[in-house]
Amino acid sequence: MTQSTHTSAAQPNQAAGPADTAAQKKAERMPKVWRGRRRYLLIALVILGIIQAVLALVMALTVDGLLSGLSTTDPAAQDHTPPWGTMAGLAGAVLGIGVARWVERVVAEDLGQDYVYEQRRRLVAAALHNIGNRSLGVVVTRASNDLTAVRNWIAQGIVPMLTALPLVAVILAGLAITNWPVAVTVAIPLAVTGFMMPFLARRARERARTVRRYRGRMSARIADTVQAGESVQVAGAVRRELNALDRDSSRVVGAAVHRARITGFIRALTVTAASLCTAGVVYLAVLGIIDVAGVASIMTLLGVMATPMSDLGRVVEYRQNFRAARRIIAPILNSAKDIRRAVRAQERSWKSAQADAADNEDESSENNGGTPLPQRDYQSGVVIENLTVDRTQLPDLHAQAGERILVDSIDAEKIHTVLKTILIQGANPLESDDDDQNRPVILIDGIEYDAAPPAVRRDLVGAASIHVPLQRGSVQRLVSYRSPKASVDEVKGMLHQVGLSPLVYVEHKGLKTMLKNDGEPWARSDVARLKIARAMLGTPPLLMLENVDAALDEDGLAMLRRQLRDYPGVVLFSSFAPQQIFENTEFRRWSLD
């Protein structure tokens, strides 16, 4: 009885094992290389490999023909007329192989860069949607080291196999037809090398994963240390941080050297295989199986094969580095693909809902004698209900257009978290749950903010925060970031309202002035004005200001009071001194405690 119980309990686990393995393999599946214009590039690479093989055979045949025409026994009896046609064929084959190798390199780089270009976009999109580890060091490592490993595998791993393998196969087939002992002699070292590769590849993958893990840890430490540079200096811990970095660096060095032992052996193995092919041909010549002209022609073929064989020796290294990177970035890239599909579905659903609402409104107007039905109660205002932050449900907020709402809490970090939660609510469609009856409800100007597509969301809310850094770009781009269709005149007008016109036009580049690293080289107060200009451009129904007054001087505070005095929408703000912003204007508090 006990035995049967254990057996039945073990069956689900055994059944779940293959399913989990299949799910893991699916999650680690990279986006297809065989897609779009990359298909033509892959086909072109195979054709280039075949062309090089054919030209190599032409070289071998012409060399054999040229040397066979020379008489070594009676030089006086030989024809001294140069065989110009055969010599021209040899020169053409040599130049053709050179051109084919050149074109192969260009096509290979185009293939690798096109693929990485697509994946880099997905990788950053995933980071912007809070997927995976968003540590600066980790993201930079993924966007540089991991994608470089992917590019190397495609450009210098897949490409040599597409070109070298057809070349070797065609050459071996030609040798098998013309001289089978030579074909066997050349094939044996290649077969032994191929037999050993799977065992060596497994070791190379393990060591590549170790190097990647140590390198990612080192990159994260560097990024975190640089970001906390001020506190490190104040604590007098510069030497300690450098010592910690040295420990991580030494681990990377040791792991890289350990990996080089196996990858170097693989490269040496392929080079040795090519050398053994040459030695085997020499032995056959010594035994009298092939003549001098045959030796020269075969050596020509082996010379053409030498470079592709050397490239194949690096394929295993690139493959294992790619597999180590794929294990981490493939699930992120697949999530980015799911996000893109979800966003498109959200946009289609939104357009369909808007079309249905328009049809229903027309029908209601006809049923009521042409008089439209009244809109929802909170039209032209803001409604926030069922919002939960840190497992705590917040009080509901109902605000009419023109109201000023102070977000109040004894915990400043809680205020920042609440405002951030409101802004990003529904930004990731994969996190939405339409079946949850208690899901948060955010209505802005009568529109469901969390269900709206990004193009609609950005028109509903304008936000300015001292905690959120500016992107890199020109003044024109930064001001119109929320409203990319804003005209130059609208941007200039907004800059004039916040008092930045003199600063912008004292620069000889004007609106093309580049700002980087959170608004450098502008002063902190000017950067705050720029954030306010961006938030207010287009007069969004909800204006969200987070402690921007702390970065403004007296003139800046006066400017902010003027701009908010007659603002038609809801102003949701946080401030340590709200009276500075609204001296003669009433505001009410939204207490989070």
Coordinates of C-alpha atoms in Angstrom, one line a residue:
M1 CA 0.0 0.0 0.0
T2 CA 2.8 2.4 0.9
Q3 CA 4.7 1.5 -2.3
S4 CA 1.7 2.3 -4.4
T5 CA 1.3 5.6 -2.6
H6 CA 4.9 6.6 -3.3
T7 CA 4.6 5.6 -6.9
S8 CA 1.5 7.6 -7.5
A9 CA 3.0 10.7 -5.8
A10 CA 6.1 10.4 -7.9
Q11 CA 4.3 10.4 -11.2
P12 CA 3.3 14.0 -11.3
N13 CA 6.9 15.1 -10.6
Q14 CA 8.1 12.8 -13.3
A15 CA 5.6 14.3 -15.7
A16 CA 6.4 17.8 -14.7
G17 CA 10.1 17.3 -15.3
P18 CA 10.0 17.2 -19.1
A19 CA 7.4 20.0 -19.2
D20 CA 9.6 22.2 -17.1
T21 CA 12.6 21.4 -19.3
A22 CA 10.6 22.2 -22.4
A23 CA 9.4 25.5 -20.9
Q24 CA 13.0 26.4 -20.0
K25 CA 14.2 25.6 -23.5
K26 CA 11.4 27.7 -25.0
A27 CA 12.3 30.6 -22.6
E28 CA 15.9 30.4 -23.7
R29 CA 15.1 30.4 -27.4
M30 CA 16.5 33.5 -29.1
P31 CA 14.6 35.4 -31.8
K32 CA 15.1 33.9 -35.3
V33 CA 18.1 34.8 -37.4
W34 CA 16.2 33.5 -40.5
R35 CA 13.9 36.5 -40.8
G36 CA 13.4 39.4 -43.2
R37 CA 16.4 40.6 -45.2
R38 CA 18.7 38.4 -43.1
R39 CA 17.4 35.4 -45.1
Y40 CA 19.0 36.8 -48.3
L41 CA 22.3 37.5 -46.4
L42 CA 22.4 33.8 -45.2
I43 CA 21.7 32.5 -48.7
A44 CA 24.4 34.8 -50.0
L45 CA 26.9 33.4 -47.5
V46 CA 26.2 29.8 -48.6
I47 CA 26.6 30.8 -52.2
L48 CA 29.9 32.6 -51.4
G49 CA 31.2 29.4 -49.7
I50 CA 30.3 27.3 -52.8
I51 CA 32.0 29.9 -55.1
Q52 CA 35.2 29.8 -53.0
A53 CA 35.2 26.0 -53.2
V54 CA 34.7 26.0 -57.0
L55 CA 37.5 28.6 -57.4
A56 CA 39.7 26.5 -55.2
L57 CA 39.2 23.5 -57.5
V58 CA 39.9 25.7 -60.5
M59 CA 43.1 26.8 -58.9
A60 CA 44.1 23.2 -58.2
L61 CA 43.3 22.1 -61.7
T62 CA 45.2 25.0 -63.3
V63 CA 48.2 24.4 -61.1
D64 CA 48.2 20.7 -62.0
G65 CA 47.9 21.6 -65.7
L66 CA 50.7 24.1 -65.6
L67 CA 53.1 21.9 -63.8
S68 CA 52.2 18.8 -65.8
G69 CA 53.2 20.6 -69.0
L70 CA 56.7 21.0 -67.7
S71 CA 59.1 18.3 -68.8
T72 CA 61.6 17.5 -66.1
T73 CA 63.5 14.8 -68.1
D74 CA 64.2 16.7 -71.3
P75 CA 64.0 20.5 -70.9
A76 CA 64.9 21.1 -74.5
A77 CA 61.9 19.1 -75.7
Q78 CA 59.3 21.2 -73.8
D79 CA 57.4 24.0 -75.4
H80 CA 58.6 27.4 -74.3
T81 CA 55.3 29.1 -75.3
P82 CA 53.7 30.2 -72.0
P83 CA 50.1 28.8 -71.5
W84 CA 48.6 32.3 -71.1
G85 CA 45.0 31.0 -70.9
T86 CA 45.8 28.6 -68.0
M87 CA 47.8 31.2 -66.3
A88 CA 45.0 33.8 -66.7
G89 CA 42.6 31.2 -65.3
L90 CA 44.8 30.7 -62.2
A91 CA 45.2 34.5 -61.7
G92 CA 41.4 34.9 -62.0
A93 CA 40.7 32.1 -59.5
V94 CA 43.1 33.7 -57.0
L95 CA 41.5 37.1 -57.4
G96 CA 38.0 35.6 -57.2
I97 CA 38.8 33.9 -53.9
G98 CA 40.1 37.2 -52.5
V99 CA 37.0 39.1 -53.6
A100 CA 34.7 36.4 -52.2
R101 CA 36.4 36.5 -48.8
W102 CA 36.1 40.3 -48.8
V103 CA 32.4 40.2 -49.7
E104 CA 31.9 37.4 -47.1
R105 CA 33.3 39.6 -44.4
V106 CA 31.1 42.5 -45.3
V107 CA 27.9 40.3 -45.5
A108 CA 28.8 38.6 -42.2
E109 CA 29.2 42.0 -40.4
D110 CA 25.9 43.2 -41.9
L111 CA 24.2 40.0 -40.7
G112 CA 25.5 40.3 -37.2
Q113 CA 24.9 44.0 -36.8
D114 CA 21.3 43.7 -38.2
Y115 CA 20.5 41.0 -35.7
V116 CA 22.1 42.8 -32.7
Y117 CA 20.4 46.1 -33.7
E118 CA 17.0 44.4 -33.4
Q119 CA 17.8 42.7 -30.0
R120 CA 19.4 45.9 -28.5
R121 CA 16.0 47.6 -29.0
R122 CA 14.2 44.8 -27.3
L123 CA 16.7 44.7 -24.5
V124 CA 16.3 48.4 -23.7
A125 CA 12.5 48.1 -24.1
A126 CA 12.4 45.4 -21.5
A127 CA 14.5 47.5 -19.1
L128 CA 12.1 50.4 -19.6
H129 CA 9.2 48.1 -18.7
N130 CA 10.8 47.0 -15.5
I131 CA 11.6 43.5 -16.7
G132 CA 14.7 41.7 -15.3
N133 CA 17.5 43.2 -13.3
R134 CA 17.5 47.0 -14.0
S135 CA 20.8 47.6 -12.3
L136 CA 22.8 50.0 -14.4
G137 CA 25.9 47.8 -14.5
V138 CA 23.8 44.7 -15.4
V139 CA 22.0 46.5 -18.2
V140 CA 25.2 47.9 -19.6
T141 CA 26.8 44.5 -19.5
R142 CA 23.8 43.0 -21.3
A143 CA 23.8 45.7 -24.0
S144 CA 27.6 45.4 -24.5
N145 CA 29.2 42.1 -23.5
D146 CA 26.2 39.8 -24.0
L147 CA 25.1 41.4 -27.3
T148 CA 28.7 41.3 -28.5
A149 CA 28.8 37.6 -27.8
V150 CA 25.6 37.3 -29.9
R151 CA 27.1 39.3 -32.7
N152 CA 30.4 37.3 -32.6
W153 CA 28.4 34.0 -32.8
I154 CA 26.5 35.2 -35.8
A155 CA 29.2 37.0 -37.7
Q156 CA 32.1 34.8 -36.8
G157 CA 30.4 31.6 -35.8
I158 CA 27.4 30.9 -38.0
V159 CA 29.1 32.6 -41.0
P160 CA 32.2 30.3 -41.0
M161 CA 30.0 27.3 -40.9
L162 CA 27.9 28.5 -43.8
T163 CA 31.0 29.2 -45.9
A164 CA 33.7 26.9 -44.6
L165 CA 31.6 23.7 -44.4
P166 CA 30.4 23.9 -48.0
L167 CA 34.0 24.7 -49.1
V168 CA 35.4 21.7 -47.3
A169 CA 32.6 19.4 -48.5
V170 CA 33.1 20.4 -52.1
I171 CA 36.9 20.1 -51.9
L172 CA 36.6 16.6 -50.3
A173 CA 34.1 15.6 -53.0
G174 CA 36.4 16.8 -55.7
L175 CA 39.3 14.9 -54.2
A176 CA 37.2 11.8 -53.8
I177 CA 36.4 11.8 -57.5
T178 CA 40.0 12.6 -58.7
N179 CA 42.2 10.9 -56.1
W180 CA 40.5 8.9 -53.3
P181 CA 43.7 8.1 -51.3
V182 CA 44.2 11.9 -50.9
A183 CA 40.6 12.4 -49.9
V184 CA 40.9 9.7 -47.2
T185 CA 44.1 11.2 -45.9
V186 CA 42.6 14.7 -45.6
A187 CA 39.3 13.4 -44.2
I188 CA 40.8 11.5 -41.3
P189 CA 42.2 14.5 -39.3
L190 CA 39.1 16.4 -40.0
A191 CA 36.9 13.6 -38.7
V192 CA 39.0 13.1 -35.5
T193 CA 38.7 16.9 -34.9
G194 CA 34.9 16.8 -35.4
F195 CA 34.6 13.8 -33.0
M196 CA 36.4 15.6 -30.2
M197 CA 34.5 18.9 -30.6
P198 CA 31.3 18.0 -28.6
F199 CA 33.3 17.1 -25.5
L200 CA 35.5 20.2 -25.7
A201 CA 32.5 22.4 -26.3
R202 CA 30.8 21.3 -23.1
R203 CA 33.9 22.3 -21.1
A204 CA 34.1 25.6 -23.0
R205 CA 30.5 26.4 -22.2
E206 CA 30.9 25.9 -18.5
R207 CA 34.0 28.1 -18.4
A208 CA 32.3 30.8 -20.5
R209 CA 29.4 30.9 -18.1
T210 CA 31.8 31.4 -15.2
V211 CA 33.6 34.3 -16.9
R212 CA 30.3 35.9 -17.8
R213 CA 29.0 35.6 -14.2
Y214 CA 32.2 37.2 -12.7
R215 CA 32.2 39.9 -15.4
G216 CA 28.6 40.8 -14.7
R217 CA 29.3 41.0 -11.0
M218 CA 32.3 43.2 -11.6
S219 CA 30.3 45.5 -13.9
A220 CA 27.5 45.9 -11.4
R221 CA 30.1 46.7 -8.7
I222 CA 31.7 49.4 -10.9
A223 CA 28.4 51.0 -11.7
D224 CA 27.2 51.0 -8.1
T225 CA 30.5 52.3 -6.8
V226 CA 30.6 55.2 -9.3
Q227 CA 27.0 56.1 -8.5
A228 CA 27.8 56.2 -4.8
G229 CA 31.1 58.0 -5.4
E230 CA 30.2 60.9 -3.1
S231 CA 29.4 58.7 -0.1
V232 CA 32.5 56.6 -0.7
Q233 CA 34.7 59.7 -0.5
V234 CA 32.9 61.0 2.6
A235 CA 33.4 57.7 4.3
G236 CA 37.1 57.5 3.3
A237 CA 36.4 54.2 1.7
V238 CA 38.0 54.7 -1.7
R239 CA 40.8 52.2 -1.0
R240 CA 38.4 49.6 0.3
E241 CA 36.2 50.0 -2.8
L242 CA 39.2 49.7 -5.1
N243 CA 40.4 46.6 -3.2
A244 CA 36.9 45.1 -3.6
L245 CA 37.1 45.9 -7.3
D246 CA 40.5 44.2 -7.5
R247 CA 39.1 41.0 -6.0
D248 CA 36.3 40.9 -8.6
S249 CA 38.8 41.8 -11.3
S250 CA 41.1 39.0 -10.2
R251 CA 38.2 36.5 -10.4
V252 CA 37.5 37.7 -14.0
V253 CA 41.2 37.3 -14.9
G254 CA 41.5 33.9 -13.5
A255 CA 38.3 32.6 -15.1
A256 CA 39.3 34.1 -18.5
V257 CA 42.7 32.4 -18.3
H258 CA 41.0 29.2 -17.3
R259 CA 38.7 29.5 -20.3
A260 CA 41.6 30.3 -22.6
R261 CA 43.1 26.9 -21.9
I262 CA 40.2 25.1 -23.4
T263 CA 39.5 27.6 -26.2
G264 CA 43.2 27.7 -27.1
F265 CA 43.3 23.9 -27.3
I266 CA 40.3 23.9 -29.6
R267 CA 42.0 26.4 -31.9
A268 CA 45.3 24.5 -31.8
L269 CA 43.4 21.3 -32.7
T270 CA 41.9 22.7 -35.9
V271 CA 45.3 24.2 -37.0
T272 CA 46.9 20.9 -36.2
A273 CA 44.3 19.0 -38.2
A274 CA 45.1 21.2 -41.3
S275 CA 48.8 20.6 -40.7
L276 CA 48.3 16.9 -40.5
C277 CA 46.4 17.0 -43.8
T278 CA 49.5 18.6 -45.4
A279 CA 51.8 16.1 -43.8
G280 CA 49.7 13.2 -45.1
V281 CA 49.8 14.5 -48.6
V282 CA 53.6 14.7 -48.4
Y283 CA 53.7 11.1 -47.2
L284 CA 51.6 10.0 -50.1
A285 CA 54.1 11.8 -52.5
V286 CA 57.0 10.0 -50.8
L287 CA 55.3 6.7 -51.3
G288 CA 54.8 7.5 -55.0
I289 CA 51.0 7.6 -54.9
I290 CA 50.8 11.1 -56.3
D291 CA 53.3 13.0 -58.5
V292 CA 54.8 16.4 -58.0
A293 CA 52.1 18.2 -60.0
G294 CA 49.5 16.5 -57.9
V295 CA 51.2 17.5 -54.7
A296 CA 51.3 21.2 -55.8
S297 CA 47.6 21.2 -56.8
I298 CA 46.6 19.5 -53.5
M299 CA 48.7 21.9 -51.5
T300 CA 46.9 24.7 -53.2
L301 CA 43.6 23.3 -52.0
L302 CA 44.8 22.8 -48.5
G303 CA 46.1 26.4 -48.5
V304 CA 42.6 27.6 -49.5
M305 CA 41.2 25.4 -46.7
A306 CA 43.6 26.7 -44.0
T307 CA 41.9 30.0 -43.3
P308 CA 38.3 28.5 -43.1
M309 CA 39.7 25.7 -40.8
S310 CA 41.2 28.3 -38.5
D311 CA 37.8 30.2 -38.5
L312 CA 36.1 26.9 -37.6
G313 CA 38.4 26.6 -34.6
R314 CA 36.9 29.7 -33.1
V315 CA 33.4 28.7 -33.7
V316 CA 33.2 26.6 -30.6
E317 CA 34.4 29.5 -28.4
Y318 CA 31.9 31.9 -30.0
R319 CA 29.1 29.3 -29.7
Q320 CA 29.7 28.7 -25.9
N321 CA 30.0 32.4 -25.2
F322 CA 26.7 32.9 -27.0
R323 CA 25.0 30.1 -25.1
A324 CA 26.1 31.6 -21.8
A325 CA 24.7 35.0 -22.8
R326 CA 21.5 33.4 -24.3
R327 CA 20.7 31.8 -21.0
I328 CA 20.3 35.3 -19.5
I329 CA 19.0 37.6 -22.2
A330 CA 16.7 35.2 -24.2
P331 CA 13.9 35.3 -21.6
I332 CA 14.2 39.1 -21.5
L333 CA 14.1 39.4 -25.3
N334 CA 11.0 37.1 -25.4
S335 CA 9.3 39.3 -22.7
A336 CA 10.1 42.3 -24.8
K337 CA 8.4 40.6 -27.8
D338 CA 5.4 39.8 -25.6
I339 CA 5.2 43.5 -24.5
R340 CA 5.2 44.7 -28.1
R341 CA 2.4 42.3 -29.0
A342 CA 0.4 43.3 -25.8
V343 CA 0.9 47.0 -26.6
R344 CA -0.4 46.5 -30.2
A345 CA -3.3 44.5 -28.8
Q346 CA -4.0 47.3 -26.3
E347 CA -4.0 49.9 -29.1
R348 CA -6.4 47.8 -31.2
S349 CA -8.7 47.2 -28.3
W350 CA -8.6 51.0 -27.5
K351 CA -9.5 51.9 -31.1
S352 CA -12.3 49.4 -31.1
A353 CA -13.7 50.6 -27.8
Q354 CA -13.5 54.2 -29.0
A355 CA -15.3 53.3 -32.2
D356 CA -18.0 51.4 -30.3
A357 CA -18.4 54.3 -27.9
A358 CA -18.9 56.7 -30.8
D359 CA -21.5 54.4 -32.4
N360 CA -23.4 54.1 -29.1
E361 CA -23.3 57.9 -28.6
D362 CA -24.8 58.4 -32.1
E363 CA -27.5 55.8 -31.3
S364 CA -28.3 57.4 -27.9
S365 CA -28.5 60.9 -29.5
E366 CA -31.0 59.5 -32.1
N367 CA -33.1 57.8 -29.4
N368 CA -33.3 61.0 -27.3
G369 CA -34.3 63.3 -30.1
G370 CA -30.7 64.4 -30.9
T371 CA -29.8 65.3 -27.3
P372 CA -26.6 63.5 -26.2
L373 CA -26.7 61.6 -22.9
P374 CA -24.8 63.1 -20.0
Q375 CA -21.2 62.1 -19.7
R376 CA -19.7 60.3 -16.6
D377 CA -19.7 62.2 -13.3
Y378 CA -15.9 62.8 -13.2
Q379 CA -15.5 64.1 -16.7
S380 CA -12.7 66.7 -16.9
G381 CA -11.3 65.7 -13.5
V382 CA -9.2 63.0 -11.9
V383 CA -10.4 59.8 -10.1
I384 CA -8.1 57.5 -8.3
E385 CA -9.6 54.4 -6.6
N386 CA -8.4 51.1 -5.2
L387 CA -4.8 52.1 -5.6
T388 CA -2.5 49.9 -3.5
V389 CA 1.2 50.8 -2.8
D390 CA 3.4 48.5 -0.7
R391 CA 0.4 46.3 0.2
T392 CA -1.5 49.3 1.6
Q393 CA -4.6 50.6 0.0
L394 CA -4.6 54.3 -0.3
P395 CA -7.6 56.7 0.2
D396 CA -9.6 57.4 -3.0
L397 CA -9.1 60.7 -4.7
H398 CA -11.8 62.6 -6.6
A399 CA -10.6 65.9 -8.0
Q400 CA -12.4 68.3 -10.3
A401 CA -10.7 70.3 -13.0
G402 CA -8.9 73.3 -11.6
E403 CA -8.3 71.8 -8.1
R404 CA -4.9 71.8 -6.5
I405 CA -4.1 68.6 -4.5
L406 CA -1.2 68.3 -2.1
V407 CA 0.0 64.7 -1.7
D408 CA 0.7 64.6 2.0
S409 CA 2.5 62.0 4.1
I410 CA 5.0 61.9 7.0
D411 CA 7.1 59.5 4.8
A412 CA 8.6 61.4 1.8
E413 CA 9.6 58.2 0.1
K414 CA 6.0 57.0 0.2
I415 CA 5.0 60.2 -1.7
H416 CA 7.5 59.5 -4.4
T417 CA 6.4 55.8 -4.6
V418 CA 2.7 56.8 -4.9
L419 CA 3.3 59.4 -7.6
K420 CA 5.5 56.9 -9.5
T421 CA 2.9 54.2 -9.2
I422 CA 0.2 56.5 -10.6
L423 CA 2.4 57.4 -13.6
I424 CA 3.4 53.8 -14.5
Q425 CA 0.0 52.2 -13.8
G426 CA -0.8 50.1 -16.8
A427 CA 2.5 51.0 -18.6
N428 CA 3.3 47.3 -18.8
P429 CA 0.4 45.5 -20.4
L430 CA 1.7 42.1 -19.3
E431 CA 1.0 43.1 -15.7
S432 CA -2.6 44.1 -16.2
D433 CA -5.3 41.8 -14.9
D434 CA -8.7 42.5 -16.5
D435 CA -10.4 39.8 -14.3
D436 CA -9.6 41.4 -11.0
Q437 CA -12.6 43.3 -9.8
N438 CA -10.5 45.3 -7.3
R439 CA -7.9 46.5 -9.7
P440 CA -6.9 50.2 -9.5
V441 CA -9.1 52.7 -11.3
I442 CA -7.5 55.9 -12.7
L443 CA -9.7 58.2 -14.7
I444 CA -8.2 61.3 -16.1
D445 CA -10.5 63.6 -18.0
G446 CA -13.0 60.7 -18.3
I447 CA -10.4 58.4 -19.8
E448 CA -9.2 55.2 -18.3
Y449 CA -5.5 56.0 -17.9
D450 CA -4.3 52.5 -17.2
A451 CA -6.1 51.1 -20.2
A452 CA -5.0 53.8 -22.7
P453 CA -2.2 53.2 -25.1
P454 CA 1.1 55.1 -24.6
A455 CA 0.2 57.8 -27.2
V456 CA -2.9 58.7 -25.3
R457 CA -1.4 58.4 -21.8
R458 CA 1.3 61.0 -22.6
D459 CA -1.3 63.5 -23.5
L460 CA -3.2 63.0 -20.2
V461 CA -0.4 63.6 -17.7
G462 CA 2.5 66.0 -17.5
A463 CA 5.0 65.3 -14.8
A464 CA 8.0 67.1 -13.5
S465 CA 10.2 65.7 -10.6
I466 CA 13.5 66.6 -9.2
H467 CA 14.1 62.8 -8.6
V468 CA 13.8 61.9 -12.3
P469 CA 16.8 62.8 -14.4
L470 CA 16.5 64.3 -17.9
Q471 CA 17.2 62.3 -21.0
R472 CA 20.1 63.1 -23.2
G473 CA 19.1 65.4 -26.2
S474 CA 18.6 68.8 -27.6
V475 CA 16.4 71.4 -25.9
Q476 CA 13.8 71.0 -28.6
R477 CA 13.7 67.3 -28.1
L478 CA 13.6 67.5 -24.3
V479 CA 10.7 70.1 -24.1
S480 CA 8.6 68.2 -26.7
Y481 CA 9.4 64.8 -25.3
R482 CA 5.7 64.3 -24.2
S483 CA 4.4 66.0 -27.3
P484 CA 6.6 65.0 -30.2
K485 CA 4.2 66.7 -32.7
A486 CA 4.6 70.1 -31.0
S487 CA 5.8 72.8 -33.4
V488 CA 8.9 74.9 -32.9
D489 CA 6.7 77.9 -32.2
E490 CA 4.9 76.0 -29.4
V491 CA 8.2 75.0 -27.9
K492 CA 9.5 78.5 -28.1
G493 CA 6.3 79.9 -26.5
M494 CA 6.6 77.4 -23.6
L495 CA 10.2 78.2 -23.0
H496 CA 9.3 81.9 -22.9
Q497 CA 6.6 81.2 -20.3
V498 CA 9.0 79.5 -18.0
G499 CA 11.7 82.2 -18.5
L500 CA 14.2 80.1 -20.4
S501 CA 14.2 82.1 -23.7
P502 CA 17.3 84.3 -22.8
L503 CA 19.3 81.2 -21.7
V504 CA 18.4 79.2 -24.8
Y505 CA 19.1 82.0 -27.3
V506 CA 22.3 83.1 -25.7
E507 CA 23.6 79.7 -27.0
H508 CA 24.6 79.9 -30.6
K509 CA 22.8 76.6 -31.3
G510 CA 19.4 77.7 -29.8
L511 CA 16.9 74.9 -29.6
K512 CA 19.6 72.5 -30.8
T513 CA 21.7 73.0 -27.7
M514 CA 22.6 69.6 -26.3
L515 CA 22.0 68.7 -22.7
K516 CA 23.4 65.5 -21.1
N517 CA 23.9 63.9 -17.8
D518 CA 20.7 65.3 -16.3
G519 CA 20.8 68.7 -17.9
E520 CA 24.5 69.6 -17.9
P521 CA 25.8 72.2 -18.4
W522 CA 22.7 74.1 -17.2
A523 CA 22.2 75.1 -13.6
R524 CA 19.8 73.1 -11.4
S525 CA 17.2 75.8 -11.4
D526 CA 17.2 76.1 -15.1
V527 CA 16.9 72.3 -15.5
A528 CA 13.8 72.5 -13.1
R529 CA 12.3 75.1 -15.4
L530 CA 12.9 72.9 -18.4
K531 CA 11.1 70.0 -16.7
I532 CA 8.1 72.3 -15.9
A533 CA 8.0 73.4 -19.5
R534 CA 7.9 69.9 -20.7
A535 CA 5.2 68.9 -18.2
M536 CA 3.0 71.9 -19.1
L537 CA 3.4 71.7 -22.9
G538 CA 0.0 70.9 -24.4
T539 CA -1.9 71.7 -21.1
P540 CA -2.5 68.1 -20.0
P541 CA -5.6 67.4 -17.8
L542 CA -3.3 66.3 -14.9
L543 CA -0.2 68.2 -14.0
M544 CA 2.1 66.3 -11.5
L545 CA 4.8 68.2 -9.8
E546 CA 7.2 66.5 -7.3
N547 CA 9.2 68.9 -5.2
V548 CA 10.3 70.9 -8.2
D549 CA 10.0 74.1 -6.1
A550 CA 13.0 72.9 -4.1
A551 CA 15.2 73.4 -7.1
L552 CA 13.9 76.8 -8.1
D553 CA 15.2 80.2 -7.0
E554 CA 12.9 83.2 -6.1
D555 CA 12.4 84.1 -9.8
G556 CA 11.6 80.5 -10.5
L557 CA 9.0 80.3 -7.7
A558 CA 7.4 83.4 -9.0
M559 CA 7.3 82.0 -12.5
L560 CA 5.7 78.7 -11.2
R561 CA 3.0 80.6 -9.2
R562 CA 2.1 82.6 -12.4
Q563 CA 1.8 79.4 -14.5
L564 CA -0.3 77.6 -11.9
R565 CA -2.6 80.5 -11.1
D566 CA -5.0 79.9 -14.0
Y567 CA -4.0 76.3 -15.0
P568 CA -7.3 74.6 -16.1
G569 CA -6.4 71.1 -15.2
V570 CA -5.9 69.2 -11.9
V571 CA -2.5 69.9 -10.2
L572 CA -1.2 67.0 -8.1
F573 CA 1.9 68.1 -6.3
S574 CA 4.2 67.4 -3.4
S575 CA 6.3 70.0 -1.6
F576 CA 8.0 70.6 1.6
A577 CA 6.7 74.2 1.6
P578 CA 3.5 74.3 -0.4
Q579 CA 2.7 77.9 0.7
Q580 CA 5.6 79.0 -1.5
I581 CA 3.7 77.7 -4.6
F582 CA 0.2 78.7 -3.7
E583 CA 0.4 81.8 -1.6
N584 CA -3.1 83.1 -2.4
T585 CA -4.7 79.9 -3.9
E586 CA -6.5 77.3 -2.0
F587 CA -5.4 73.7 -2.1
R588 CA -6.5 70.5 -0.3
R589 CA -4.5 67.7 1.0
W590 CA -4.6 64.1 -0.1
S591 CA -3.3 62.3 3.0
L592 CA -1.6 59.0 2.4
D593 CA -1.3 58.0 6.1

